[in-house]
Coordinates of C-alpha atoms in Angstrom, one line a residue:
Chain A
M1 CA 16.7 23.4 3.1
W2 CA 18.5 23.0 6.4
G3 CA 15.6 24.5 8.4
R4 CA 13.2 22.0 7.0
A5 CA 15.7 19.1 7.2
T6 CA 16.3 19.7 11.0
A7 CA 12.5 20.1 11.4
A8 CA 12.2 16.6 9.8
A9 CA 14.7 15.2 12.2
I10 CA 13.8 16.8 15.6
P11 CA 10.2 18.0 16.0
G12 CA 9.3 15.5 13.2
F13 CA 10.5 12.7 15.4
L14 CA 8.5 13.9 18.4
L15 CA 5.3 14.4 16.3
S16 CA 5.6 10.9 14.9
A17 CA 6.0 9.5 18.4
G18 CA 2.9 11.4 19.5
V19 CA 0.8 10.3 16.6
T20 CA 2.0 6.6 16.8
G21 CA 1.5 6.6 20.5
L22 CA -2.1 7.9 20.3
V23 CA -3.0 5.3 17.7
C24 CA -1.4 2.5 19.7
W25 CA -3.0 3.5 23.0
L26 CA -6.5 4.2 21.5
L27 CA -6.7 0.8 19.8
P28 CA -8.8 -1.7 21.8
G29 CA -6.9 -4.0 24.1
P30 CA -3.9 -3.4 26.3
W31 CA -1.1 -1.2 25.0
Q32 CA 1.4 -4.0 25.3
S33 CA -0.4 -5.9 22.4
T34 CA 0.6 -3.2 19.9
L35 CA 4.2 -2.9 21.0
V36 CA 6.0 -4.4 18.0
A37 CA 3.6 -3.0 15.4
G38 CA 3.9 0.4 17.1
I39 CA 7.7 0.5 16.9
V40 CA 7.6 -0.8 13.2
S41 CA 5.0 1.7 12.1
F42 CA 6.7 4.6 14.1
L43 CA 9.6 4.3 11.6
A44 CA 7.2 4.5 8.6
V45 CA 5.3 7.4 10.1
W46 CA 8.6 9.3 10.8
M47 CA 9.7 8.8 7.1
A48 CA 6.4 10.2 6.0
A49 CA 6.7 13.1 8.4
M50 CA 10.2 13.8 7.1
A51 CA 8.9 14.1 3.5
L52 CA 6.0 16.3 4.7
A53 CA 8.5 18.7 6.3
F54 CA 9.7 19.7 2.8
Q55 CA 6.2 20.7 1.8
F56 CA 6.4 23.8 4.1
R57 CA 7.3 27.1 2.6
S58 CA 10.2 27.7 5.0
G59 CA 12.1 26.0 7.8
K60 CA 10.5 28.2 10.4
R61 CA 7.0 27.2 9.4
A62 CA 8.0 23.5 9.4
W63 CA 9.5 23.9 12.9
A64 CA 6.4 25.8 14.2
W65 CA 3.8 23.3 12.8
F66 CA 5.7 20.2 13.8
S67 CA 6.6 21.4 17.3
G68 CA 3.0 22.5 17.8
G69 CA 1.7 19.1 16.6
A70 CA 4.2 17.3 18.8
V71 CA 3.2 19.2 21.9
V72 CA -0.5 18.7 21.2
S73 CA -0.3 14.9 20.5
L74 CA 2.1 14.1 23.3
A75 CA 0.2 16.2 25.8
T76 CA -3.1 14.5 24.7
L77 CA -1.6 11.1 25.1
W78 CA -0.2 12.0 28.5
L79 CA -3.5 13.3 29.7
L80 CA -5.4 10.2 28.5
Q81 CA -2.8 8.0 30.2
T82 CA -3.0 10.0 33.5
L83 CA -6.8 10.0 33.5
Q84 CA -6.6 6.2 32.7
W85 CA -8.9 6.7 29.8
V86 CA -6.6 4.5 27.8
R87 CA -4.6 1.5 29.1
Chain B
M1 CA -2.2 14.3 -11.1
K2 CA -0.8 17.8 -11.2
L3 CA 1.8 19.1 -8.7
K4 CA 2.9 22.6 -8.1
S5 CA 6.2 23.3 -9.8
N6 CA 7.6 24.5 -6.5
T7 CA 6.8 21.1 -4.8
L8 CA 8.2 19.3 -7.7
R9 CA 11.5 21.3 -7.5
T10 CA 11.8 20.8 -3.7
F11 CA 11.3 17.1 -3.9
T12 CA 13.6 16.7 -6.8
S13 CA 16.4 18.3 -4.8
V14 CA 15.5 16.2 -1.7
H15 CA 15.6 13.1 -3.8
T16 CA 18.9 14.1 -5.4
W17 CA 20.7 15.0 -2.2
V18 CA 19.4 12.2 -0.1
G19 CA 20.3 9.8 -2.9
L20 CA 23.8 11.1 -3.1
V21 CA 24.4 11.0 0.6
A22 CA 22.9 7.5 1.2
G23 CA 23.5 6.0 -2.3
F24 CA 27.0 4.6 -1.8
A25 CA 26.2 2.9 1.5
L26 CA 23.0 1.5 -0.1
F27 CA 24.9 0.1 -3.1
V28 CA 27.1 -1.8 -0.7
A29 CA 24.2 -2.9 1.4
F30 CA 22.2 -4.2 -1.6
Y31 CA 25.1 -5.9 -3.4
A32 CA 26.3 -7.7 -0.2
G33 CA 22.6 -8.2 0.9
A34 CA 21.8 -10.0 -2.4
I35 CA 24.6 -12.4 -1.5
T36 CA 23.5 -12.7 2.1
V37 CA 20.2 -14.1 1.0
F38 CA 22.2 -17.3 0.5
H39 CA 23.9 -17.0 3.9
H40 CA 23.4 -20.7 4.8
D41 CA 24.5 -22.0 1.4
L42 CA 27.5 -19.9 1.6
Q43 CA 28.4 -21.5 5.0
A44 CA 28.5 -24.9 3.2
W45 CA 30.4 -23.4 0.2
Q46 CA 33.3 -22.1 2.4
T47 CA 33.6 -25.4 4.4
P48 CA 36.7 -27.1 3.0
H49 CA 35.4 -30.7 3.2
A50 CA 32.3 -32.1 1.8
P51 CA 29.6 -30.5 3.9
M52 CA 27.3 -33.5 3.9
S53 CA 29.7 -35.7 5.8
T54 CA 30.1 -33.4 8.7
E55 CA 26.4 -33.0 9.4
Q56 CA 25.6 -33.7 13.1
G57 CA 22.5 -35.1 14.8
L58 CA 20.5 -34.7 17.9
N59 CA 23.0 -36.8 19.9
D60 CA 25.8 -34.3 19.1
A61 CA 23.5 -31.5 20.1
Q62 CA 22.8 -33.2 23.5
R63 CA 26.5 -33.7 24.0
L64 CA 27.3 -30.0 23.3
L65 CA 24.5 -28.9 25.6
D66 CA 25.7 -31.1 28.5
E67 CA 29.3 -29.9 28.0
T68 CA 28.3 -26.2 27.7
L69 CA 26.2 -26.3 30.9
A70 CA 28.9 -28.2 32.8
R71 CA 31.8 -25.9 31.8
H72 CA 30.1 -22.5 31.8
P73 CA 28.0 -21.7 34.9
K74 CA 26.6 -18.5 33.3
A75 CA 25.1 -20.6 30.5
R76 CA 22.8 -22.3 33.1
E77 CA 20.9 -19.1 33.5
H78 CA 20.2 -18.6 29.8
V79 CA 21.6 -20.5 26.8
G80 CA 20.6 -20.6 23.2
M81 CA 21.5 -23.3 20.6
V82 CA 20.9 -24.1 17.0
F83 CA 19.9 -27.6 16.1
P84 CA 22.2 -29.3 13.7
G85 CA 20.9 -30.4 10.3
G86 CA 19.1 -28.6 7.5
E87 CA 20.3 -25.0 7.6
Y88 CA 23.1 -25.4 10.1
P89 CA 25.4 -28.4 9.6
Q90 CA 26.9 -28.0 13.1
A91 CA 25.3 -27.6 16.5
A92 CA 26.4 -24.3 18.2
S93 CA 25.5 -23.0 21.6
Y94 CA 25.7 -19.3 22.8
W95 CA 25.3 -17.4 26.0
Q96 CA 26.3 -14.2 27.7
D97 CA 29.3 -14.4 30.1
A98 CA 29.5 -12.4 33.3
S99 CA 30.5 -9.2 31.5
G100 CA 27.6 -9.5 29.0
T101 CA 29.7 -10.6 26.0
W102 CA 28.3 -13.3 23.8
R103 CA 30.2 -16.5 23.8
Y104 CA 29.8 -19.3 21.3
A105 CA 30.8 -23.0 21.6
T106 CA 30.8 -26.0 19.2
L107 CA 31.8 -29.6 19.7
D108 CA 35.2 -28.6 18.2
N109 CA 35.6 -25.8 20.7
L110 CA 33.9 -26.6 23.9
D111 CA 35.6 -23.8 25.9
G112 CA 33.9 -21.3 23.7
S113 CA 35.1 -18.2 21.8
D114 CA 33.9 -14.7 21.1
K115 CA 33.5 -15.4 17.4
M116 CA 30.3 -16.7 15.8
P117 CA 30.8 -20.1 14.3
G118 CA 29.7 -20.8 10.8
G119 CA 32.3 -19.2 8.6
A120 CA 34.3 -16.1 8.2
L121 CA 33.2 -15.3 4.6
S122 CA 29.4 -15.4 5.2
E123 CA 30.0 -13.2 8.3
L124 CA 32.1 -10.7 6.4
V125 CA 29.5 -10.4 3.6
N126 CA 26.8 -10.1 6.2
A127 CA 28.8 -7.4 8.1
L128 CA 29.3 -5.4 4.9
H129 CA 25.5 -5.7 4.4
Y130 CA 24.4 -4.3 7.7
S131 CA 27.3 -2.1 8.8
L132 CA 29.7 -1.7 5.8
G133 CA 32.1 -3.7 8.0
I134 CA 32.5 -0.8 10.5
P135 CA 32.3 -2.1 14.1
V136 CA 29.5 -0.7 16.4
A137 CA 28.9 2.7 14.7
G138 CA 28.4 1.1 11.3
Q139 CA 25.1 -0.4 12.4
Y140 CA 23.7 3.0 13.5
L141 CA 25.1 4.6 10.4
M142 CA 23.1 2.1 8.3
G143 CA 20.0 2.8 10.4
I144 CA 20.3 6.5 9.4
V145 CA 20.9 5.5 5.8
S146 CA 17.7 3.4 5.9
L147 CA 15.8 6.4 7.1
L148 CA 17.2 8.6 4.3
Y149 CA 16.5 5.8 1.9
G150 CA 12.8 5.9 3.0
L151 CA 12.8 9.7 2.3
A152 CA 14.4 9.1 -1.1
L153 CA 11.7 6.6 -2.0
I154 CA 8.8 9.0 -1.0
S155 CA 10.4 11.9 -2.8
G156 CA 11.1 9.7 -5.8
V157 CA 7.4 8.7 -6.0
V158 CA 6.3 12.3 -5.6
I159 CA 8.3 13.6 -8.5
H160 CA 7.5 10.6 -10.6
L161 CA 3.8 10.6 -9.7
P162 CA 2.5 13.1 -12.3
K163 CA 3.8 11.0 -15.2
L164 CA 3.7 7.6 -13.6
A165 CA 1.5 5.8 -16.0
D166 CA 3.1 7.3 -19.1
D167 CA 6.7 6.7 -18.0
L168 CA 6.3 3.2 -16.5
F169 CA 6.5 1.2 -19.7
A170 CA 8.5 3.7 -21.6
L171 CA 12.0 2.3 -21.8
R172 CA 13.4 4.3 -24.7
P173 CA 16.6 2.9 -26.1
G174 CA 18.3 4.9 -28.8
R175 CA 20.6 7.8 -29.3
N176 CA 19.6 9.7 -26.1
L177 CA 21.5 7.5 -23.6
K178 CA 20.7 9.7 -20.6
R179 CA 17.0 9.3 -21.2
F180 CA 17.5 5.6 -21.5
W181 CA 19.2 5.4 -18.1
Q182 CA 16.6 7.7 -16.6
D183 CA 13.9 5.3 -17.9
A184 CA 15.7 2.3 -16.6
H185 CA 16.2 4.0 -13.2
N186 CA 12.4 4.9 -13.0
V187 CA 11.1 1.5 -14.2
I188 CA 13.3 -0.5 -11.7
G189 CA 12.4 2.0 -8.9
V190 CA 8.7 1.9 -9.5
L191 CA 8.3 -1.9 -10.2
S192 CA 10.3 -2.9 -7.1
L193 CA 8.8 -0.1 -4.9
P194 CA 6.9 -2.3 -2.5
M195 CA 10.1 -4.2 -1.8
H196 CA 12.1 -1.1 -1.3
V197 CA 9.6 0.4 1.1
M198 CA 9.7 -2.9 3.1
F199 CA 13.5 -2.8 3.2
A200 CA 13.6 0.8 4.2
V201 CA 11.3 0.2 7.2
T202 CA 12.6 -3.2 8.3
G203 CA 16.2 -2.1 7.7
A204 CA 15.8 0.9 9.9
L205 CA 14.0 -1.3 12.5
L206 CA 16.8 -3.9 12.6
C207 CA 19.6 -1.3 12.9
L208 CA 17.9 1.2 15.2
V209 CA 15.5 -0.8 17.3
M210 CA 17.4 -0.3 20.6
V211 CA 17.8 3.5 20.1
V212 CA 14.2 3.9 19.0
M213 CA 12.9 1.9 22.0
M214 CA 15.0 4.0 24.4
A215 CA 13.6 7.2 22.9
L216 CA 10.0 6.1 22.8
N217 CA 10.0 4.5 26.2
P218 CA 9.6 7.8 28.2
L219 CA 7.7 9.6 25.4
I220 CA 4.8 7.2 24.9
Y221 CA 5.2 4.2 27.1
R222 CA 5.7 5.9 30.4
G223 CA 8.9 4.0 31.1
G224 CA 7.1 0.6 31.0
L225 CA 8.5 -0.6 27.7
M226 CA 11.4 -2.6 29.0
A227 CA 9.3 -4.6 31.4
A228 CA 6.7 -5.3 28.7
L229 CA 9.3 -6.4 26.2
G230 CA 10.0 -9.9 27.5
P231 CA 6.4 -11.1 27.4
A232 CA 5.9 -9.3 24.0
M233 CA 8.9 -10.9 22.3
D234 CA 9.4 -14.3 24.1
T235 CA 7.0 -17.2 24.0
A236 CA 8.0 -18.8 27.4
P237 CA 6.5 -17.0 30.4
V238 CA 9.2 -15.2 32.4
A239 CA 10.0 -17.6 35.3
T240 CA 12.3 -17.2 38.3
A241 CA 14.5 -20.1 39.4
A242 CA 12.8 -22.3 42.1
G243 CA 16.2 -23.1 43.8
R244 CA 15.4 -26.8 43.7
E245 CA 17.5 -29.1 41.4
Q246 CA 15.8 -31.3 38.9
P247 CA 17.3 -33.2 35.9
M248 CA 16.5 -31.9 32.5
G249 CA 14.5 -33.8 29.9
S250 CA 16.4 -35.1 26.9
L251 CA 16.7 -32.9 23.8
A252 CA 15.3 -35.7 21.7
M253 CA 12.1 -35.8 23.8
L254 CA 11.7 -32.0 23.8
H255 CA 12.4 -31.8 20.0
S256 CA 9.7 -34.4 19.2
R257 CA 7.3 -32.8 21.8
S258 CA 7.5 -29.4 20.0
I259 CA 6.6 -31.1 16.6
E260 CA 3.8 -32.9 18.3
V261 CA 2.4 -29.7 19.8
A262 CA 2.6 -27.9 16.4
R263 CA 0.8 -30.8 14.7
A264 CA -1.9 -30.7 17.3
Q265 CA -2.4 -27.0 16.4
G266 CA -3.0 -28.0 12.7
L267 CA 0.5 -27.2 11.3
V268 CA 1.5 -29.8 8.8
S269 CA 5.2 -29.3 9.4
F270 CA 7.3 -27.7 12.0
E271 CA 11.1 -28.0 11.8
P272 CA 12.8 -27.0 15.0
A273 CA 15.7 -24.6 14.2
Y274 CA 17.0 -23.3 17.5
F275 CA 16.0 -23.1 21.2
K276 CA 16.4 -20.9 24.2
L277 CA 16.8 -22.5 27.6
A278 CA 16.5 -20.8 30.9
H279 CA 17.5 -22.0 34.4
A280 CA 18.8 -25.3 33.3
G281 CA 18.9 -27.9 36.0
D282 CA 16.3 -26.1 38.1
A283 CA 12.8 -27.2 38.8
N284 CA 11.5 -24.1 36.9
A285 CA 13.6 -24.6 33.8
T286 CA 11.9 -23.5 30.6
I287 CA 12.7 -24.2 27.0
E288 CA 11.4 -22.3 24.0
I289 CA 11.9 -24.2 20.7
S290 CA 11.6 -22.0 17.5
G291 CA 11.1 -23.6 14.2
E292 CA 9.8 -23.0 10.7
S293 CA 6.4 -24.0 9.3
P294 CA 6.7 -23.4 5.5
G295 CA 3.8 -21.8 3.8
S296 CA 3.2 -18.9 6.1
L297 CA 4.3 -15.2 5.7
G298 CA 6.1 -15.4 9.1
P299 CA 7.2 -19.0 9.1
I300 CA 9.1 -18.9 12.4
G301 CA 7.0 -19.9 15.4
A302 CA 7.8 -21.2 18.8
V303 CA 6.7 -23.7 21.4
A304 CA 7.5 -23.1 25.1
M305 CA 7.7 -26.1 27.5
N306 CA 8.9 -27.0 31.0
A307 CA 12.4 -28.2 30.1
N308 CA 12.3 -31.1 32.6
T309 CA 8.9 -32.7 31.9
G310 CA 8.1 -31.3 28.5
A311 CA 4.8 -29.9 29.8
L312 CA 3.4 -27.3 27.4
L313 CA 3.5 -23.7 28.7
A314 CA 2.6 -21.5 25.7
T315 CA 2.8 -21.4 21.9
Q316 CA 3.3 -18.7 19.3
L317 CA 2.7 -20.5 16.1
P318 CA 1.6 -19.3 12.6
G319 CA -2.2 -19.1 12.6
S320 CA -2.5 -18.7 16.3
R321 CA -0.3 -16.0 17.8
D322 CA -0.7 -12.5 19.1
A323 CA -0.2 -9.3 17.1
N324 CA 3.4 -8.7 18.5
H325 CA 4.7 -12.1 17.4
A326 CA 2.9 -12.0 14.1
T327 CA 4.4 -8.6 13.3
L328 CA 7.8 -9.5 14.4
A329 CA 7.9 -12.8 12.5
S330 CA 6.6 -11.2 9.3
A331 CA 9.0 -8.2 9.5
Y332 CA 11.9 -10.6 10.0
A333 CA 10.9 -13.0 7.2
L334 CA 10.1 -10.2 4.8
H335 CA 13.5 -8.6 5.2
F336 CA 15.5 -11.9 4.8
G337 CA 13.2 -13.5 2.3
E338 CA 12.6 -16.4 4.6
Y339 CA 9.2 -17.5 3.4
G340 CA 8.3 -19.6 0.4
N341 CA 10.9 -21.7 -1.5
T342 CA 14.2 -21.2 -3.2
W343 CA 12.6 -19.1 -5.9
V344 CA 11.7 -16.4 -3.4
R345 CA 15.4 -16.2 -2.6
V346 CA 16.3 -16.1 -6.2
L347 CA 13.8 -13.2 -6.6
Y348 CA 15.4 -11.5 -3.6
F349 CA 18.8 -11.9 -5.2
V350 CA 17.6 -10.4 -8.5
L351 CA 15.8 -7.5 -6.7
G352 CA 18.9 -6.9 -4.6
I353 CA 21.1 -6.6 -7.6
G354 CA 18.4 -4.5 -9.2
G355 CA 18.4 -2.2 -6.2
A356 CA 22.2 -1.9 -6.4
F357 CA 21.7 -0.8 -10.0
L358 CA 19.2 1.8 -8.9
F359 CA 21.8 3.6 -6.8
Y360 CA 24.5 3.2 -9.4
S361 CA 22.3 4.6 -12.1
G362 CA 21.2 7.4 -9.8
N363 CA 24.8 8.6 -9.5
L364 CA 25.4 8.3 -13.2
L365 CA 22.3 10.4 -13.8
W366 CA 23.6 13.1 -11.5
V367 CA 26.8 13.2 -13.4
E368 CA 25.1 13.2 -16.8
S369 CA 22.6 15.9 -15.9
R370 CA 25.4 18.3 -14.9
R371 CA 27.4 17.6 -18.1
K372 CA 29.0 20.6 -19.8
R373 CA 27.9 20.1 -23.4
R374 CA 30.2 22.6 -25.0
Q375 CA 33.5 21.7 -23.5
L376 CA 35.6 18.6 -23.1
E377 CA 36.8 19.5 -19.6
Q378 CA 34.1 18.7 -17.0
G379 CA 33.7 20.2 -13.6
A380 CA 35.5 19.0 -10.5
A381 CA 32.2 17.8 -8.9
Q382 CA 31.3 15.6 -11.8
L383 CA 34.8 14.2 -12.0
G384 CA 34.8 13.5 -8.3
M385 CA 31.4 11.9 -8.3
A386 CA 32.3 9.7 -11.3
R387 CA 35.5 8.6 -9.5
A388 CA 33.8 7.9 -6.2
T389 CA 31.0 5.9 -7.9
V390 CA 33.4 3.8 -9.9
G391 CA 35.8 3.3 -6.9
V392 CA 33.3 2.5 -4.2
C393 CA 30.6 0.6 -6.2
I394 CA 32.6 -1.4 -8.7
G395 CA 35.4 -1.6 -6.1
V396 CA 33.2 -3.4 -3.6
C397 CA 32.2 -5.9 -6.3
V398 CA 35.9 -6.7 -6.9
A399 CA 36.6 -6.8 -3.2
I400 CA 33.8 -9.3 -2.4
S401 CA 34.9 -11.6 -5.2
V402 CA 38.5 -11.4 -3.9
A403 CA 37.3 -12.3 -0.4
F404 CA 35.5 -15.4 -1.9
I405 CA 38.8 -16.5 -3.6
A406 CA 40.9 -15.7 -0.5
T407 CA 38.5 -17.9 1.6
Q408 CA 39.2 -20.9 -0.6
L409 CA 42.9 -20.3 -1.0
A410 CA 43.5 -19.7 2.7
Q411 CA 42.1 -23.2 3.4
W412 CA 44.1 -24.9 0.6
P413 CA 46.6 -27.3 2.2
A414 CA 48.9 -27.0 -0.8
L415 CA 49.5 -23.3 0.0
R416 CA 50.2 -23.8 3.7
I417 CA 48.8 -20.4 4.7
A418 CA 48.8 -20.3 8.5
G419 CA 47.1 -17.8 10.7
D420 CA 43.7 -16.5 11.3
I421 CA 41.4 -17.1 8.3
E422 CA 39.0 -14.3 9.4
L423 CA 41.8 -11.8 9.4
T424 CA 43.2 -13.0 6.1
I425 CA 39.9 -12.6 4.2
K426 CA 39.0 -9.3 5.9
T427 CA 42.4 -7.9 4.9
A428 CA 42.1 -9.2 1.4
C429 CA 38.6 -7.6 1.0
F430 CA 39.4 -4.2 2.5
V431 CA 42.8 -3.8 0.9
T432 CA 41.3 -4.7 -2.5
W433 CA 38.5 -2.2 -2.0
A434 CA 41.0 0.5 -1.0
L435 CA 43.2 -0.2 -4.0
C436 CA 40.2 0.0 -6.4
A437 CA 39.2 3.3 -4.9
L438 CA 42.8 4.6 -5.3
W439 CA 42.9 3.3 -8.9
A440 CA 39.7 5.2 -9.6
A441 CA 41.1 8.3 -8.0
L442 CA 44.2 8.3 -10.2
R443 CA 42.9 7.2 -13.6
P444 CA 40.5 9.1 -15.9
P445 CA 37.0 7.9 -14.8
V446 CA 36.0 6.2 -18.0
R447 CA 39.3 4.2 -18.1
A448 CA 39.0 3.3 -14.4
A449 CA 35.4 2.1 -15.0
Q450 CA 36.4 -0.2 -17.7
E451 CA 39.5 -1.6 -16.0
L452 CA 37.7 -2.2 -12.7
L453 CA 34.7 -3.8 -14.5
W454 CA 37.1 -6.2 -16.2
A455 CA 38.8 -6.8 -12.8
A456 CA 35.4 -7.6 -11.3
A457 CA 34.7 -10.0 -14.3
V458 CA 38.0 -11.8 -13.9
T459 CA 37.9 -12.1 -10.1
T460 CA 34.3 -13.2 -10.1
A461 CA 35.0 -15.8 -12.8
F462 CA 37.8 -17.1 -10.7
V463 CA 35.5 -17.8 -7.7
P464 CA 34.2 -21.2 -9.0
I465 CA 37.8 -22.1 -10.1
A466 CA 39.2 -21.5 -6.7
H467 CA 36.4 -23.5 -5.1
G468 CA 37.0 -26.4 -7.5
L469 CA 40.7 -26.3 -7.1
V470 CA 40.7 -26.3 -3.3
T471 CA 37.7 -28.6 -2.4
G472 CA 37.5 -30.7 -5.6
A473 CA 33.8 -29.7 -5.7
W474 CA 33.9 -28.4 -9.3
L475 CA 30.7 -27.1 -10.8
W476 CA 29.9 -30.3 -12.7
M477 CA 30.8 -32.5 -9.7
A478 CA 28.5 -30.6 -7.4
A479 CA 25.7 -30.9 -10.0
M480 CA 26.2 -34.6 -10.4
K481 CA 26.2 -35.2 -6.7
G482 CA 23.0 -33.1 -6.4
E483 CA 24.6 -30.5 -4.1
W484 CA 22.6 -27.7 -5.7
S485 CA 23.4 -25.0 -3.3
L486 CA 27.2 -25.3 -4.0
F487 CA 26.4 -25.5 -7.8
A488 CA 24.2 -22.4 -7.6
I489 CA 26.9 -20.2 -5.9
D490 CA 29.5 -21.2 -8.5
A491 CA 27.0 -20.8 -11.5
G492 CA 25.8 -17.5 -10.1
A493 CA 29.4 -16.3 -9.9
L494 CA 29.9 -17.2 -13.5
A495 CA 26.7 -15.4 -14.6
M496 CA 27.8 -12.3 -12.6
A497 CA 31.2 -12.4 -14.3
F498 CA 29.5 -12.3 -17.7
G499 CA 27.4 -9.4 -16.5
F500 CA 30.5 -7.4 -15.4
G501 CA 32.2 -8.2 -18.8
W502 CA 29.1 -7.0 -20.6
L503 CA 29.0 -3.8 -18.6
A504 CA 32.8 -3.2 -19.3
R505 CA 32.1 -3.6 -23.1
A506 CA 29.1 -1.2 -22.9
T507 CA 31.2 1.3 -21.1
A508 CA 33.9 1.1 -23.8
R509 CA 31.2 1.6 -26.4
R510 CA 30.0 4.7 -24.6
A511 CA 33.6 6.0 -24.4
R512 CA 34.1 5.5 -28.1
D513 CA 30.7 6.3 -29.7
G514 CA 28.8 8.3 -27.2
E515 CA 28.6 12.1 -27.0
A516 CA 32.0 13.6 -26.9
N517 CA 31.9 16.1 -24.0
S518 CA 31.5 14.0 -20.9
V519 CA 33.5 12.3 -18.1
W520 CA 32.5 9.0 -19.8
A521 CA 34.0 10.0 -23.2
D522 CA 37.5 8.8 -24.2
P523 CA 39.1 11.0 -26.8
R524 CA 41.8 8.5 -27.5
A525 CA 39.3 5.7 -28.3
R526 CA 37.3 8.1 -30.5
A527 CA 40.4 9.1 -32.4
A528 CA 41.4 5.4 -32.9
Q529 CA 37.8 4.7 -34.1
A530 CA 38.0 7.6 -36.6
T531 CA 41.3 6.5 -38.0
S532 CA 40.1 3.0 -38.5
K533 CA 37.0 4.3 -40.3
L534 CA 39.2 6.3 -42.6
V535 CA 41.4 3.4 -43.4
T536 CA 38.6 1.0 -44.1
G537 CA 36.8 3.7 -46.1
Q538 CA 33.6 3.6 -44.0
E539 CA 31.1 6.5 -43.8

């Protein structure tokens, strides 16, 4: 249980940030216009991710999947921002 | 829908443990929060004199603003103020001093103080609601509790999902009391689910917004969040001082200009509630007047003007605002029930009390499902849980009612209680709460439950009596004068007192007639019952 709970809290947080960030930046219009909605929905996304963490068979798997997802989503966002494909 | 038994088991234990960890804090938050829905009415209730006679007007507001700006140079940079009338009987101004501390001034206290005006009782109940009354750390604690609460909701829905339709309307009273409580817990949980989801998200938002923003800023906003925040949250464009002096327009002119602007945008009504003023006395002074336009989900909107000339700068009004302002206004209004009329607030009150019941019943279910059926002695965990539930949950109900009574008595000239009223009622509240917890720790749980429920019934029934005694605004007097908010608080207290009495009697019945082997069974009451049945020849 502890493995999955910590996965919910730490990589779950980063994954939720990555997913929310991607949605907010990929929506049409400047990123500033989704600021408040982004922060509100981040909390909802994180709660869902926390619940999802308990679906994994073990804490290790939860950590692995969530960490991988966080790296992929945050790196994609960073790349898109750097290339100025989103603004 | 069919779930794997493994999933079901995992989510059941997630629901149980998250519920136990967060349940106590959530009970306090919901019970105090239900009362906080009537925050402004409570401010009138705790004012010793007739609230109507002290209501101020725009001239008083102007006088307060002039004095604040003259006495406090820091306020000239940024100052906020509530308009008197309607929700706030008194004008109050607020600003941050050189060290960043918020200062508040009223016409009675022009030098300003660190305490928010409006009343110690409504502030205490509000503080219990958002921080359990714990300074600084309490707010973050409640933010984490809100996140756990969200997790408890999701896991609760998952374990309930397979039987959702069957169970929803199955409230099965009868011999199996545990099943009845389980049904009640499920029905209330599912029927008020949308509201609970909204509270979990907006509650976490209100408590953790600064922390979350600081964490998200480098992660997804590339460090640009703080600079973007002003334009996203404020209506007035960020302006720098011109360095040229110019006299400010009158509040009366700006007040009526804001209504005019809202009318021109098609809003039937706009009631200015508060304003933010930047660079007062400068040529570039801006004012942002916020007000309510009833009939919209996010009723708070704002009009920004040049504070000297009243020239329009920008608006964020219902029906014509950007996504940021619409989301913020809706999230805020949804959490506080500030849309619609009084009935929405009554509904929030009922749902709040229902939410408190949800956490209380959750704890009872935990105790019941670990009941040792074949022995009178119950485990230490069940006993501890029963004691904590009784001491914390029923204790806070007693403590809040005592704080209500203390507020009135402390202001009663006949008693000549001197000293800081805020400290008096805080002490009354927390000492009562601690005593209740101690009582629950020392007595058998079922006896403590009955005694504390009766204590809650008696103290709550005494709330309208203390109010009448001290202010002369007895229940019927308030009704005759048409002061319905005062009447509603006193009548509500009476209704709650009956509720506590009913619960106390139900608990006594459980102790006497319910299943024998439980922390909620009372062998002495059962024995007395058996003897009386023998004597009267029943059965």
